[in-house]
Structures are given as structure tokens and as C-alpha cells.
Short mmCIF file of C-alpha atoms in Angstrom, two decimals:
data_model
loop_
_atom_site.label_atom_id
_atom_site.label_comp_id
_atom_site.label_asym_id
_atom_site.label_seq_id
_atom_site.Cartn_x
_atom_site.Cartn_y
_atom_site.Cartn_z
CA GLY A 227 51.37 20.99 33.82
CA SER A 228 54.65 19.19 34.11
CA SER A 229 57.26 19.40 36.85
CA ASN A 230 59.83 22.18 36.69
CA ALA A 231 62.73 22.57 39.12
CA ILE A 232 62.64 26.38 39.07
CA THR A 233 58.94 27.29 39.01
CA GLY A 234 57.39 24.10 40.35
CA GLN A 235 55.26 23.46 37.26
CA SER A 236 55.34 24.29 33.55
CA VAL A 237 52.32 24.87 31.33
CA VAL A 238 51.73 22.07 28.82
CA ALA A 239 49.22 22.14 25.96
CA ASN A 240 47.79 18.90 24.55
CA VAL A 241 46.51 19.48 21.03
CA VAL A 242 44.67 17.30 18.51
CA LEU A 243 45.53 18.45 14.99
CA ALA A 244 43.26 18.34 11.97
CA ASP A 245 44.36 15.90 9.27
CA GLY A 246 47.15 17.19 7.07
CA THR A 247 48.29 19.92 9.46
CA ASP A 248 52.06 20.46 9.75
CA LYS A 249 53.22 20.15 13.38
CA LYS A 250 55.97 22.78 13.11
CA VAL A 251 53.60 25.36 11.63
CA ALA A 252 50.88 24.51 14.16
CA LYS A 253 53.31 24.84 17.09
CA LYS A 254 54.36 28.32 15.92
CA LYS A 255 50.75 29.42 15.41
CA ILE A 256 49.65 28.10 18.81
CA ARG A 257 52.49 29.89 20.61
CA LYS A 258 51.88 33.11 18.67
CA HIS A 259 48.15 32.96 19.47
CA CYS A 260 48.79 32.35 23.17
CA ILE A 261 51.40 35.11 23.44
CA SER A 262 49.01 37.64 21.89
CA ARG A 263 46.10 36.75 24.21
CA ILE A 264 47.35 35.60 27.63
CA SER A 265 49.99 36.47 30.22
CA ALA A 266 53.53 35.26 29.55
CA TYR A 267 53.57 32.83 32.49
CA LYS A 268 50.48 31.09 31.08
CA VAL A 269 51.97 30.44 27.62
CA PRO A 270 52.70 26.72 27.15
CA THR A 271 56.38 25.81 27.30
CA LYS A 272 55.64 22.40 25.80
CA ILE A 273 53.05 21.48 23.18
CA ASN A 274 52.10 17.81 22.79
CA PHE A 275 50.32 16.61 19.68
CA MET A 276 47.87 13.74 20.14
CA ASN A 277 45.82 11.59 17.76
CA GLN A 278 42.69 11.91 19.88
CA THR A 279 41.61 12.93 23.36
CA ALA A 280 40.78 10.30 25.96
CA VAL A 281 37.12 10.40 27.00
CA SER A 282 35.06 8.56 29.58
CA SER A 283 31.85 6.66 28.90
CA SER A 284 29.95 9.90 29.54
CA PHE A 285 32.16 11.68 26.95
CA LYS A 286 34.04 13.83 29.47
CA LYS A 287 37.73 14.49 28.83
CA LEU A 288 40.07 12.37 30.95
CA ARG A 289 42.83 14.82 31.83
CA ARG A 290 44.98 12.30 33.69
CA HIS A 291 45.40 10.28 30.47
CA THR A 292 46.76 13.15 28.39
CA GLU A 293 50.45 12.61 29.17
#
């Protein structure tokens, strides 16, 4: 998450899009999907689009490099 003055932290989603996917449409679909399946406080307030995920030499995701 990211820092938030009111709640302490905000939920952030880091997403890798398939080629040719429109970011605006994807953002709406991601939020709609999350709202329909999880509690409101868990829905991402910010969605970051990335080219690829950072991985270690053992192919584990490096979460600290996602910002």
C-alpha cells in the first residue's frame, strides 16, 4: 500500500496489461471486478500499470520494486 494521512495506508494494485489493452478500460474493469468480489476497504484506490514485474533470480516477485 501507499501512505494515507487518514487511514494510514491505501490499497494499491500493480498490474501488467496484455499488449493492446486500453488503460482506461482496464482500470474500470479492475475496479468493477474488485468491488463485486471484495470488501470496500480492500478495493484499490490507485492502480499502477507496469511493463513487467520485477523478479529475482529464483523467479519470485520482488514486491519492494513495484513502486
